[in-house]
mmCIF file of C-alpha atoms and ligand atoms in Angstrom:
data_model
loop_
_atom_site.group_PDB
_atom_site.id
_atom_site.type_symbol
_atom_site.label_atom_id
_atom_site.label_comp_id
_atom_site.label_asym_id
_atom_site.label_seq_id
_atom_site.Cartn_x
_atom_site.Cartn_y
_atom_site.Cartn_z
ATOM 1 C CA UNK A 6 -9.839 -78.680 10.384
ATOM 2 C CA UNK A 7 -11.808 -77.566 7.690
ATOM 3 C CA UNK A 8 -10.565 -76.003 4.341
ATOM 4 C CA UNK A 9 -11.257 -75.288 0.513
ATOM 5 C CA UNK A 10 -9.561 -74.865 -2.679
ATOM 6 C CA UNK A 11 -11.581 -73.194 -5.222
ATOM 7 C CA UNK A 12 -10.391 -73.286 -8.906
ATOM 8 C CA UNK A 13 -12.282 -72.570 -12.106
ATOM 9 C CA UNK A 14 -11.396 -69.500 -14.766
ATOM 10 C CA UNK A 15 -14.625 -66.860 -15.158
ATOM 11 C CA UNK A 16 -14.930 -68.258 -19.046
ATOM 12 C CA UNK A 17 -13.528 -71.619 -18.244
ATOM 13 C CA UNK A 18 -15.687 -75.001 -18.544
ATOM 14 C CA UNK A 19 -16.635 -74.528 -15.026
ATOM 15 C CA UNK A 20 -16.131 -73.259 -11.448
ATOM 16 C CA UNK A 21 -15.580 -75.437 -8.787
ATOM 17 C CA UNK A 22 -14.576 -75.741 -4.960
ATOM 18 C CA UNK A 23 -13.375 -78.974 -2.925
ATOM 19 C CA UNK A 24 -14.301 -78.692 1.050
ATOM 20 C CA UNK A 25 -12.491 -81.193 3.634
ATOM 21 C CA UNK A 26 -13.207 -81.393 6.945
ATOM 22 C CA UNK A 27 -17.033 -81.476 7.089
ATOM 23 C CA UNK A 28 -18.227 -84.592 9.590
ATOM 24 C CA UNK A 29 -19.665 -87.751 8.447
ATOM 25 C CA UNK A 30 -23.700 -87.698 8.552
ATOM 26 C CA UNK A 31 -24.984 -83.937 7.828
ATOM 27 C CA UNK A 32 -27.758 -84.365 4.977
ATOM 28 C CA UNK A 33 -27.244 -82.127 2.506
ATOM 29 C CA UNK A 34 -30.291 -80.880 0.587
ATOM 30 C CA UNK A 35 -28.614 -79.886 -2.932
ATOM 31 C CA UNK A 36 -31.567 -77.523 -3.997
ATOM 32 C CA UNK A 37 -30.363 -75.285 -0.786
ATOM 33 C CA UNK A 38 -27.310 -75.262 -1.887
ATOM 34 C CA UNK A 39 -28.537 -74.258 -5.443
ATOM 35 C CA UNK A 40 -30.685 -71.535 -3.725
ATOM 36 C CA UNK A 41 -27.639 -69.620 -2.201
ATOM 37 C CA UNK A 42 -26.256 -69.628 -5.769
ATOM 38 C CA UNK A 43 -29.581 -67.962 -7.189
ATOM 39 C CA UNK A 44 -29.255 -65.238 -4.376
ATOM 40 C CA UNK A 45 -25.545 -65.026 -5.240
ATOM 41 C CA UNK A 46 -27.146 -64.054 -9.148
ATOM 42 C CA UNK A 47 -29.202 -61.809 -8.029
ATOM 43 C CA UNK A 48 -29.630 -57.870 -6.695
ATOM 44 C CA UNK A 49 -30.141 -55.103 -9.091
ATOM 45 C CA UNK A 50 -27.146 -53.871 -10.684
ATOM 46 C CA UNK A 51 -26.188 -57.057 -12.115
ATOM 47 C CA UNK A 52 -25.248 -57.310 -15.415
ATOM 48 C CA UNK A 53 -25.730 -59.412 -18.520
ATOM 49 C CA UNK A 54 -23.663 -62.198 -17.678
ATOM 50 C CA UNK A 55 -26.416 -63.482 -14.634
ATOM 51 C CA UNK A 56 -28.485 -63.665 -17.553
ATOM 52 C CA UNK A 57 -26.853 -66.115 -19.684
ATOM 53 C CA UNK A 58 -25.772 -68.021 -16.403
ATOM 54 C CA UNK A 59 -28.172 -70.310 -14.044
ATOM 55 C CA UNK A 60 -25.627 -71.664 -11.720
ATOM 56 C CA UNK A 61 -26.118 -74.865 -10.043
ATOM 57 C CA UNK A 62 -23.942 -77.441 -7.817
ATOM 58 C CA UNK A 63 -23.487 -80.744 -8.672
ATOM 59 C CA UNK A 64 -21.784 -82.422 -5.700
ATOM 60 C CA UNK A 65 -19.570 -84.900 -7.228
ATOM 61 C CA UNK A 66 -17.838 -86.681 -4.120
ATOM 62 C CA UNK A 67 -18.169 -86.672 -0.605
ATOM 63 C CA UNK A 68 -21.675 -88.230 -0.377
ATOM 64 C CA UNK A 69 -23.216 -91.237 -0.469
ATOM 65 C CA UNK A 70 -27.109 -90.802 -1.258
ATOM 66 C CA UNK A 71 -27.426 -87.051 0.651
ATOM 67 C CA UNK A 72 -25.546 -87.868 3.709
ATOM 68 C CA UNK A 73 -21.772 -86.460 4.068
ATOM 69 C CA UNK A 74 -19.194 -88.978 4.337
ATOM 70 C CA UNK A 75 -16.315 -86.982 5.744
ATOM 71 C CA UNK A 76 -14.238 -87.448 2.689
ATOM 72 C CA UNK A 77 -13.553 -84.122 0.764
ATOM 73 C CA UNK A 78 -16.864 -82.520 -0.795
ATOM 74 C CA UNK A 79 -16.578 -81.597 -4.729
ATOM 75 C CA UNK A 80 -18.776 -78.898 -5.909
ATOM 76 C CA UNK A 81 -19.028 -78.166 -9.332
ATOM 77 C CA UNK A 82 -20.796 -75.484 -11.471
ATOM 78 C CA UNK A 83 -20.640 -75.560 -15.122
ATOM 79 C CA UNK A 84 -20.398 -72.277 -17.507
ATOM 80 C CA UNK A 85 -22.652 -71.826 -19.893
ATOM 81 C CA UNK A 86 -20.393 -68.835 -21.527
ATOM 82 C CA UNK A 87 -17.347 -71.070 -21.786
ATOM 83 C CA UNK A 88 -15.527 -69.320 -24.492
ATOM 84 C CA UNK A 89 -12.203 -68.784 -23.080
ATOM 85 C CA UNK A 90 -10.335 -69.841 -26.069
ATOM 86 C CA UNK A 91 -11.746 -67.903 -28.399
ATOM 87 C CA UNK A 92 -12.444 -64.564 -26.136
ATOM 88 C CA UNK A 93 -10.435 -61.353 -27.756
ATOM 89 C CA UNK A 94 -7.100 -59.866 -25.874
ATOM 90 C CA UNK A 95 -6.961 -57.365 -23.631
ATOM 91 C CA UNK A 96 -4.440 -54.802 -23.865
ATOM 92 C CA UNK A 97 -5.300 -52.072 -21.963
ATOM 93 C CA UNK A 98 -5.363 -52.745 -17.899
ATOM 94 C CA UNK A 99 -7.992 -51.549 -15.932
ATOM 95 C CA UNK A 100 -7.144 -49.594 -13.109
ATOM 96 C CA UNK A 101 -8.221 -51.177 -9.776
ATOM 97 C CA UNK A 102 -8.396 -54.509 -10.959
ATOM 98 C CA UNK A 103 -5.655 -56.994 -11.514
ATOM 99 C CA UNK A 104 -4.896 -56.444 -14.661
ATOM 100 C CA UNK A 105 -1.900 -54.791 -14.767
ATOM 101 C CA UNK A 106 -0.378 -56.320 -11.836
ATOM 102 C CA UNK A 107 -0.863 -59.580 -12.312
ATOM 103 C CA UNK A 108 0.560 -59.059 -15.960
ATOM 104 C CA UNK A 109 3.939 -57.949 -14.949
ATOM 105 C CA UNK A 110 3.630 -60.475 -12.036
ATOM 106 C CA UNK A 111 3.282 -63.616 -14.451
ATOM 107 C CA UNK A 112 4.935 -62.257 -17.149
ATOM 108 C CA UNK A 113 1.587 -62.529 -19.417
ATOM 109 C CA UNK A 114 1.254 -61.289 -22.846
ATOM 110 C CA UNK A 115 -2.353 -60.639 -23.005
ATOM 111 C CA UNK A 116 -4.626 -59.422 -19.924
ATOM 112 C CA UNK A 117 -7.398 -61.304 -20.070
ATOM 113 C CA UNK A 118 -5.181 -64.293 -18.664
ATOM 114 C CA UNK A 119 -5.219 -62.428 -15.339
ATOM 115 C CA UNK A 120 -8.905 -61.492 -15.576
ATOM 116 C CA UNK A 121 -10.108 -64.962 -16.148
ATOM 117 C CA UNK A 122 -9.209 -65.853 -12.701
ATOM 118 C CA UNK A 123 -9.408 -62.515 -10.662
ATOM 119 C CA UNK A 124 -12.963 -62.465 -11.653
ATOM 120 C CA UNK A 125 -15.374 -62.340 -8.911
ATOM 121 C CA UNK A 126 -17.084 -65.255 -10.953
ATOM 122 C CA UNK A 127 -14.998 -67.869 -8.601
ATOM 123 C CA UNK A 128 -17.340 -66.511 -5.595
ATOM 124 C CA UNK A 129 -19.840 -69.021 -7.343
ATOM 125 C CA UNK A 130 -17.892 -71.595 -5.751
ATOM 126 C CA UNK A 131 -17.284 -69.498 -2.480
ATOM 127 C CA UNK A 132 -21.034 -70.052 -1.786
ATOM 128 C CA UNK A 133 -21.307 -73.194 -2.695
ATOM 129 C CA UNK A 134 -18.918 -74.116 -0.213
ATOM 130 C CA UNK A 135 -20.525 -71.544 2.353
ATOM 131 C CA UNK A 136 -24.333 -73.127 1.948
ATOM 132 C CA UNK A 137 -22.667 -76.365 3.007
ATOM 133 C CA UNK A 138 -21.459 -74.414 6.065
ATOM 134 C CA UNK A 139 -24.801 -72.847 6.533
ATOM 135 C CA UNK A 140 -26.604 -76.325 6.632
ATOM 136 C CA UNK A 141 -24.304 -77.870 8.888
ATOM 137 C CA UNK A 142 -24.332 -74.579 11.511
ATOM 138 C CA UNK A 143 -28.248 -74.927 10.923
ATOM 139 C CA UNK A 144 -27.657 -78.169 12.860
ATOM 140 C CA UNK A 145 -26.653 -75.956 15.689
ATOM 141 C CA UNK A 146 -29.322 -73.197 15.415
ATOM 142 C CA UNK A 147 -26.761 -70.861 13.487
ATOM 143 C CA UNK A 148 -28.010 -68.407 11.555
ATOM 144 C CA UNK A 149 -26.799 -66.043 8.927
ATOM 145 C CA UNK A 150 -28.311 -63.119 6.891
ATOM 146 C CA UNK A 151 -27.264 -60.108 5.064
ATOM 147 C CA UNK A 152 -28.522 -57.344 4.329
ATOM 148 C CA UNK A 153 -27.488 -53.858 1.976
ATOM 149 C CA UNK A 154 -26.973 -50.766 4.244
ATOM 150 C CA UNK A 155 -25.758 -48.195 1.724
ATOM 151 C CA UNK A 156 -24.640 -47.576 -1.780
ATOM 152 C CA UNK A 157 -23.071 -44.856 -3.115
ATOM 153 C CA UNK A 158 -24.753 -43.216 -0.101
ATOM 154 C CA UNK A 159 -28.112 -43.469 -0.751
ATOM 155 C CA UNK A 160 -29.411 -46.010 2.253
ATOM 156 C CA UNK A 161 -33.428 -46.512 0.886
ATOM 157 C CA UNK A 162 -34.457 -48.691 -1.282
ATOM 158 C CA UNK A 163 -35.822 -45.946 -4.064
ATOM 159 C CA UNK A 164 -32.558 -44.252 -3.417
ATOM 160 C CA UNK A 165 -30.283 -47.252 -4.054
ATOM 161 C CA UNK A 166 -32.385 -48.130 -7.208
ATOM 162 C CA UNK A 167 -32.134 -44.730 -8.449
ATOM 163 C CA UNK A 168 -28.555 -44.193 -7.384
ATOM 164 C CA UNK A 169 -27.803 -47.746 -9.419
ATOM 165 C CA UNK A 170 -29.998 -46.239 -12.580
ATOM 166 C CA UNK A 171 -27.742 -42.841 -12.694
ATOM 167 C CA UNK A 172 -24.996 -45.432 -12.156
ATOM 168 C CA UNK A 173 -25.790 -47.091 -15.497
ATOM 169 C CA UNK A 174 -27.319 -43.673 -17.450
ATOM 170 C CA UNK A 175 -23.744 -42.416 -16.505
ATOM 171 C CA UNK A 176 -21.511 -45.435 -17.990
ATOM 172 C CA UNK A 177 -20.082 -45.903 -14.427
ATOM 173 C CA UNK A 178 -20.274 -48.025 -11.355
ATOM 174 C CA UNK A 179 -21.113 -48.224 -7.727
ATOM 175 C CA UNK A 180 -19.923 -49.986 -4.506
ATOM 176 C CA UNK A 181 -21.741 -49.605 -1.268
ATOM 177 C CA UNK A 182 -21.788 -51.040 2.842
ATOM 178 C CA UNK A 183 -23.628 -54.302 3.621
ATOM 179 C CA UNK A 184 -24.167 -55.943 7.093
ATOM 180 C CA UNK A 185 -24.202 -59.564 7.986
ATOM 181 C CA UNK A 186 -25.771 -60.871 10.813
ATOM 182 C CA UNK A 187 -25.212 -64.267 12.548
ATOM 183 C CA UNK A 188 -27.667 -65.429 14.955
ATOM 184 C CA UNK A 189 -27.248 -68.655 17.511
ATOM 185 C CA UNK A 190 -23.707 -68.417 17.969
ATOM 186 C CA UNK A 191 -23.315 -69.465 20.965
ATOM 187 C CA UNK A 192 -19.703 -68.184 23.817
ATOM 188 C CA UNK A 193 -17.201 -69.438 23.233
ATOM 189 C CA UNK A 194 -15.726 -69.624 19.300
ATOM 190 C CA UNK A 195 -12.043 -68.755 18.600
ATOM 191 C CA UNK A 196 -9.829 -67.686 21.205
ATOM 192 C CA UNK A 197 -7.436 -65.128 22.432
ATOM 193 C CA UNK A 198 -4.282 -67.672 22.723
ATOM 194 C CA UNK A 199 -2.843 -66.803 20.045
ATOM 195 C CA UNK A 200 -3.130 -64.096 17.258
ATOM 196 C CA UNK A 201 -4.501 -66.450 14.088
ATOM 197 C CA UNK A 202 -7.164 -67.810 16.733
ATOM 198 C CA UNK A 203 -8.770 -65.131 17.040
ATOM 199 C CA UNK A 204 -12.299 -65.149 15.537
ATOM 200 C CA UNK A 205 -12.515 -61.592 14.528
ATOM 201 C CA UNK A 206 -8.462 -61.951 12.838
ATOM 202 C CA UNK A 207 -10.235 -65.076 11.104
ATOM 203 C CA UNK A 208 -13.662 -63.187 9.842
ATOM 204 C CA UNK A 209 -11.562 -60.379 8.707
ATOM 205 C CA UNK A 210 -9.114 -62.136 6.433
ATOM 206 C CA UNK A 211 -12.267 -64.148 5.314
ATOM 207 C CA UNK A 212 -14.203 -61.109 4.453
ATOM 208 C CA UNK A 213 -10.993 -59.696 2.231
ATOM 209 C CA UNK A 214 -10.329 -62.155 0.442
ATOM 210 C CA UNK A 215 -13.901 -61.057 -0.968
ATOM 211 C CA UNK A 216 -12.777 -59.200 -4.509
ATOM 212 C CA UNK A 217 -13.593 -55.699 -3.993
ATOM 213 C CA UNK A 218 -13.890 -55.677 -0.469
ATOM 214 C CA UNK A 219 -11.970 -52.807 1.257
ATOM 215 C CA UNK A 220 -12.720 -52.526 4.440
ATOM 216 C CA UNK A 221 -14.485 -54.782 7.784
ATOM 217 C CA UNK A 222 -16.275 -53.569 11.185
ATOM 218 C CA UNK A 223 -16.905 -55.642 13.926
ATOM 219 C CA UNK A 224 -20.358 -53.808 16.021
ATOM 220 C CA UNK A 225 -19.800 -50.367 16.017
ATOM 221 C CA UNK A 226 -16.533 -50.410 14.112
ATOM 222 C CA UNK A 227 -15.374 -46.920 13.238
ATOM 223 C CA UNK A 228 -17.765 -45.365 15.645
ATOM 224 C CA UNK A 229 -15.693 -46.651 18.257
ATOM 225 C CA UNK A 230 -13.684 -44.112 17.946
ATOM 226 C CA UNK A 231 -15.300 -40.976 19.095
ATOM 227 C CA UNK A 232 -16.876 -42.752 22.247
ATOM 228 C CA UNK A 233 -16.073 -42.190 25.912
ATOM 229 C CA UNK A 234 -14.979 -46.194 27.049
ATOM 230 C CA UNK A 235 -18.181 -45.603 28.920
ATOM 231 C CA UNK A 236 -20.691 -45.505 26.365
ATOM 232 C CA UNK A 237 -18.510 -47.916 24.335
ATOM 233 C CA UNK A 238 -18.287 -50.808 26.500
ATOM 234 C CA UNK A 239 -21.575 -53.560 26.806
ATOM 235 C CA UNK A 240 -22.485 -54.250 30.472
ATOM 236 C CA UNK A 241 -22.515 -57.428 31.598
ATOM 237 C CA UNK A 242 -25.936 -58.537 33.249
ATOM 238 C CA UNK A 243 -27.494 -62.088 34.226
ATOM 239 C CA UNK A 244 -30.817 -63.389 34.938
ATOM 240 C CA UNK A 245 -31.999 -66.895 35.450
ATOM 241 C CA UNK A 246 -33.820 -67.421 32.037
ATOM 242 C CA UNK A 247 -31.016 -65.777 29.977
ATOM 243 C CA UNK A 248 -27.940 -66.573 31.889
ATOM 244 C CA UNK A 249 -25.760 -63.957 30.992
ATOM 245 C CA UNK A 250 -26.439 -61.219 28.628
ATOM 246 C CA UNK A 251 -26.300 -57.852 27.349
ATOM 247 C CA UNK A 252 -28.231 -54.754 26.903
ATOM 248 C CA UNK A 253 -26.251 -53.138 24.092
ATOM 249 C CA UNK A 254 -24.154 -55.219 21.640
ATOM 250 C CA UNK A 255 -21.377 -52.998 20.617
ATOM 251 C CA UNK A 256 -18.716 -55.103 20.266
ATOM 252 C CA UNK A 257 -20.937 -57.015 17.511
ATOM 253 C CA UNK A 258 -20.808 -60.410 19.267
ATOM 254 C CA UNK A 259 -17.066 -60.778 19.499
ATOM 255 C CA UNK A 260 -14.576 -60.003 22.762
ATOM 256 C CA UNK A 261 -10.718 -60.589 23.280
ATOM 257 C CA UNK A 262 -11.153 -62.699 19.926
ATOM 258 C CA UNK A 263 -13.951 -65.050 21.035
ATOM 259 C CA UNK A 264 -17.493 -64.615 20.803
ATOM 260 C CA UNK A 265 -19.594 -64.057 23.495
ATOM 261 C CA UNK A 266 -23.059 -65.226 22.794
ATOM 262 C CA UNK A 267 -24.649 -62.116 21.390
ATOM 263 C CA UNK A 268 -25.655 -61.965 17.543
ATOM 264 C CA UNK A 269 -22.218 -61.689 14.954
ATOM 265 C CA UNK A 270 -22.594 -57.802 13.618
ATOM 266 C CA UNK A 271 -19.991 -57.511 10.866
ATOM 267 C CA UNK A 272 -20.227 -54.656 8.105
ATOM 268 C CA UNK A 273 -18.034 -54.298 4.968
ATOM 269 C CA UNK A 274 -17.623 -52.313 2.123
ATOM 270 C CA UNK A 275 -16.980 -52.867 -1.505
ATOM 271 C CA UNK A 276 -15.412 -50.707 -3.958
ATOM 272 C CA UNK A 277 -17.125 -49.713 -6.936
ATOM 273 C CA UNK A 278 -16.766 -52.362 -9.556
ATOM 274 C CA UNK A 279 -13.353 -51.692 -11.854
ATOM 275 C CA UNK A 280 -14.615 -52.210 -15.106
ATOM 276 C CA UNK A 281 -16.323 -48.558 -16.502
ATOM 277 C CA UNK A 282 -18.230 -48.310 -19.503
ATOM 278 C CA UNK A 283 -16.301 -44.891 -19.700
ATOM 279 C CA UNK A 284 -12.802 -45.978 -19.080
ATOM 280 C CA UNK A 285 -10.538 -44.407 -17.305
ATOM 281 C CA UNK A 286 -7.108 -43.552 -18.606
ATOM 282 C CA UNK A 287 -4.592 -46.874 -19.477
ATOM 283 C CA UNK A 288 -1.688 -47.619 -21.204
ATOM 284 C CA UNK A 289 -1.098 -50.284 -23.963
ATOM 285 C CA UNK A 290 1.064 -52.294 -22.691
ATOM 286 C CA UNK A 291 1.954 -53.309 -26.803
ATOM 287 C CA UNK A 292 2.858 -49.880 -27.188
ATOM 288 C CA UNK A 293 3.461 -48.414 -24.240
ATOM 289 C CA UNK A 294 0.826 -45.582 -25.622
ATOM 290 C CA UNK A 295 -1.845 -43.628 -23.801
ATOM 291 C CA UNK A 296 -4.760 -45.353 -23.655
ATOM 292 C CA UNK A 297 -8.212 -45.959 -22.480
ATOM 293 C CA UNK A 298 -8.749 -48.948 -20.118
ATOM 294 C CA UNK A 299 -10.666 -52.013 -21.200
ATOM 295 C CA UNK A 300 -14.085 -52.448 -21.468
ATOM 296 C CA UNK A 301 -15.933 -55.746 -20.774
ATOM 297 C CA UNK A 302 -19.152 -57.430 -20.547
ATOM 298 C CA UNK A 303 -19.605 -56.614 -16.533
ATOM 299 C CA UNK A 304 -22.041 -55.749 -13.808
ATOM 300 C CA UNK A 305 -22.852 -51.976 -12.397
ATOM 301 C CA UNK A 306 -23.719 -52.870 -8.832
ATOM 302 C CA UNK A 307 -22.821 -55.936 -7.010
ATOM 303 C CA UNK A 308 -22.694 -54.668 -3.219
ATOM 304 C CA UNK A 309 -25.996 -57.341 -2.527
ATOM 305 C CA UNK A 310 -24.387 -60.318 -3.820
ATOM 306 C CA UNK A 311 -21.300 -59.276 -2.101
ATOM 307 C CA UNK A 312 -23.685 -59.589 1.307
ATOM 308 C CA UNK A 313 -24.465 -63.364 0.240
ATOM 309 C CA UNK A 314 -20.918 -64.251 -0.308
ATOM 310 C CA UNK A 315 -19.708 -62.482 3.016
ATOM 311 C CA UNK A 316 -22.599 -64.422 4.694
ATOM 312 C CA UNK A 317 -20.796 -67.148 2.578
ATOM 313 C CA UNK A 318 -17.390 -66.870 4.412
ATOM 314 C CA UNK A 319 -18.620 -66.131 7.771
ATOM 315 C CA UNK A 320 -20.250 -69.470 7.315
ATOM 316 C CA UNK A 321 -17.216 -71.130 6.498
ATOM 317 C CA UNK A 322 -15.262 -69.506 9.320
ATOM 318 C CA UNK A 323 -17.944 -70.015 11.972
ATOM 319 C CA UNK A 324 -18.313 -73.972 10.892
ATOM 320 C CA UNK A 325 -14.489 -73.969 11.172
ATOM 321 C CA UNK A 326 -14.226 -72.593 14.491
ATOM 322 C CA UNK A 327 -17.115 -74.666 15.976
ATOM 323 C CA UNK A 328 -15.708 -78.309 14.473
ATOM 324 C CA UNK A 329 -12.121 -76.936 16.751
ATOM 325 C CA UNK A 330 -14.174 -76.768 19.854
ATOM 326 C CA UNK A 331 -16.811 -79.533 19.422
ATOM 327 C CA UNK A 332 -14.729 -82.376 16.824
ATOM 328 C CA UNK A 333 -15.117 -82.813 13.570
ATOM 329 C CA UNK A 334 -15.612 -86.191 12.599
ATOM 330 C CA UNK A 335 -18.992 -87.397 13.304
ATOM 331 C CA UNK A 336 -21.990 -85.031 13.157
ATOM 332 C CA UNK A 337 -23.607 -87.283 16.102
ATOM 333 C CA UNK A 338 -20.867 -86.773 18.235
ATOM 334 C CA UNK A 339 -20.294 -82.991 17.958
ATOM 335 C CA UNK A 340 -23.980 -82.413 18.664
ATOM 336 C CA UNK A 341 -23.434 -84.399 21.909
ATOM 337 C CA UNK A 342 -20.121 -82.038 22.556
ATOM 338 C CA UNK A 343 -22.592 -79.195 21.948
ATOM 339 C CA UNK A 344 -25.052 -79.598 24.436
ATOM 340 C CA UNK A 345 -22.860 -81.071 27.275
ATOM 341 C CA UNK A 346 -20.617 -77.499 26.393
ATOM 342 C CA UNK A 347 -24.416 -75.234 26.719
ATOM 343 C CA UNK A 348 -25.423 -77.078 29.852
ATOM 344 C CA UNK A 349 -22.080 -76.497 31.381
ATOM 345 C CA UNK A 350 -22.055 -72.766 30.210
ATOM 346 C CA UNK A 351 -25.617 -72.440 32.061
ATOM 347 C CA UNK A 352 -24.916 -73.806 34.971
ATOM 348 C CA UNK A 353 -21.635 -71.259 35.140
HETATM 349 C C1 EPS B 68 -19.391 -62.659 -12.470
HETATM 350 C C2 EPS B 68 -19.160 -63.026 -13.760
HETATM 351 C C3 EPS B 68 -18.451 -62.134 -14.684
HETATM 352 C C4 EPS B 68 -18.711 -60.679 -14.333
HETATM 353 C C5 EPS B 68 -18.409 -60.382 -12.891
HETATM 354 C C6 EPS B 68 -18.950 -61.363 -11.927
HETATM 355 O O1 EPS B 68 -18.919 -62.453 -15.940
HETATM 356 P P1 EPS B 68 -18.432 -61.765 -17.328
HETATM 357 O O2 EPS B 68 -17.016 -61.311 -17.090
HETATM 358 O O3 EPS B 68 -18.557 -62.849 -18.336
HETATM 359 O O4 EPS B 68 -19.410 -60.657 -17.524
HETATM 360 O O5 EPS B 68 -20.055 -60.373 -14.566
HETATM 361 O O6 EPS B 68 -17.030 -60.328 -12.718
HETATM 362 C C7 EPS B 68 -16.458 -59.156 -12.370
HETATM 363 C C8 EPS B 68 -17.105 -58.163 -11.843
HETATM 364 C C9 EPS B 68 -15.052 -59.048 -12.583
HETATM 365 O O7 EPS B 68 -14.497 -58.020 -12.165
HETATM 366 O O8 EPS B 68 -14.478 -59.911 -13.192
HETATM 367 C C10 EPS B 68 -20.124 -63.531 -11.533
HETATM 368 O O9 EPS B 68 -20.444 -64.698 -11.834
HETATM 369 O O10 EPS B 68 -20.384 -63.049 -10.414
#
């Protein structure tokens, strides 16, 4: 089984993520890792926080030299803005983050002590943990990419960029659509046994847990829903070179809660980001007084870092499901699993 803790407030001393359950003997190459995090930082939109920030991983157990040991992996990035002590209250919530709920859940006096850890600054340590994912599904020919589809429904690049610039002209914020694609997968991951085995139940909660992520489509998703089962549904065909494949990939690589050999199609969106430059209306919770909401140091667009850390989780879930099938203690061993399992499935 493989899982991870993150921990790590947004102005905290750092941010930081232990994995267990990745097999002894996958050589990690640290400046990969490092280069998800960069990505992570990037995409216009951003705002002056990437700027003060260059986050990096130091692995700090779980390898000896760069080879994994099995024991749990510690991945730690430090802040450079660690000022959490001396950072000013917050009074007024923000409406559509967690301020105000988690307030009244902990029974806070001041704000920010929710918004130090609701940040979306703990996704640092999402992809950390989901580049270690990548590099052991790379073992297995697993690929994953991302890519922006839409924001605020401009879908070219010009658009987006301009859309993003009336964004910020404006005081105000965007969300957006993004895709992620994973290639190699092969038939055969999660199951339809039970409920929580299914691999689309797992990519979705995965994908959520994203802050700011509000909705997930598996192939064609929504447009499901004004087809005839006819033009929905992907025939089944089979040839000697390709075994058995489709035409059309619909059902974005996933039936019955298993995949089924074609290419992972997931999309998502995210909300526009909560913070506004022009606040919306709040109440002091001092006071009890009409307000305006909060305004802090934040970004304006975020939807193509949101892409990396989805490409993050689906790496996580995908490595999960594929140690289940193949074991999970030896990297040597699971590639021997592998094959036997492809050389059975082609000669099915
Ligand atoms: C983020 C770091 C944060 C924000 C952003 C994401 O840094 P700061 O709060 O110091 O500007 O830029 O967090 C949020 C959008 C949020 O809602 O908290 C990061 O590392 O991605």
């Amino acid at each position: 089984m493989l899982r991870y803790l993150t921990a790590g407030e947004s102005h905290g001393k750092a941010i930081l993520a232990i994995l267990e359950g990745m097999p002894a003997g996958l050589t990690v190459d640290v400046n990969i890792i490092n280069e998800e995090l960069r990505r992570r930082q990037s995409g216009f939109g951003r705002g002056k926080r990437m700027r003060i920030e260059k986050d990096r991983a130091e692995v700090i157990s779980g390898l000896k030299g760069n080879v994994t040991l099995g024991s749990p992996i510690t991945l730690l990035t430090w802040n450079k803005d660690f000022s959490i002590e001396k950072l000013h209250k917050v009074i007024c919530p923000r409406g559509g983050h967690a301020d105000l709920a988690g307030f009244l859940k902990y029974g806070f006096t001041d704000v920010r002590e929710v918004l130090e850890r609701a940040s979306a600054r703990s996704t640092a340590a999402t992809v950390a943990v989901g580049a270690m994912c990548k590099l052991f599904l790379n073992v297995f020919g697993i690929n994953i990419y991302s890519r922006v589809v839409e924001v605020g429904g401009e879908v070219s690049r010009e658009g987006i960029t301009e859309k993003i610039n009336s964004a910020m002209r404006k005081k105000d914020t965007l969300g957006g659509l993004f895709e992620v694609i994973a290639k190699g997968v092969p038939v055969g991951l999660g199951s339809y046994v039970q409920p929580d085995r299914r691999i689309d139940a797992r990519l979705a909660a995965a994908f959520i847990s994203i802050p700011g992520i509000k909705s997930i489509e598996f192939g064609l998703g929504i447009g499901y829903a004004s087809r005839f089962g006819s033009q929905a549904h992907d025939a089944v065909y089979h040839s000697r070179s390709k075994g058995y494949f489709r035409k059309t990939n619909n059902a974005g690589g996933i039936e019955g809660g298993i995949t089924n050999g074609e290419d992972l199609v997931l999309r998502a969106c995210m909300k526009p980001i909560s913070t506004l430059m022009d606040p919306l209306d709040s109440v002091n919770v001092v006071t009890k007084r009409p307000a305006r909401a909060a305004v802090e140091r934040s970004d304006i667009c975020v939807v193509e870092s949101a892409g990396v850390v989805a490409e993050s989780v689906c790496a996580y879930v995908l490595a999960d499901a594929l140690l289940e099938k193949f074991g999970s203690d030896n990297l040597e061993d699971i590639k021997v699993c592998y094959k036997h399992y492809l050389n059975r499935v082609k000669k099915t």
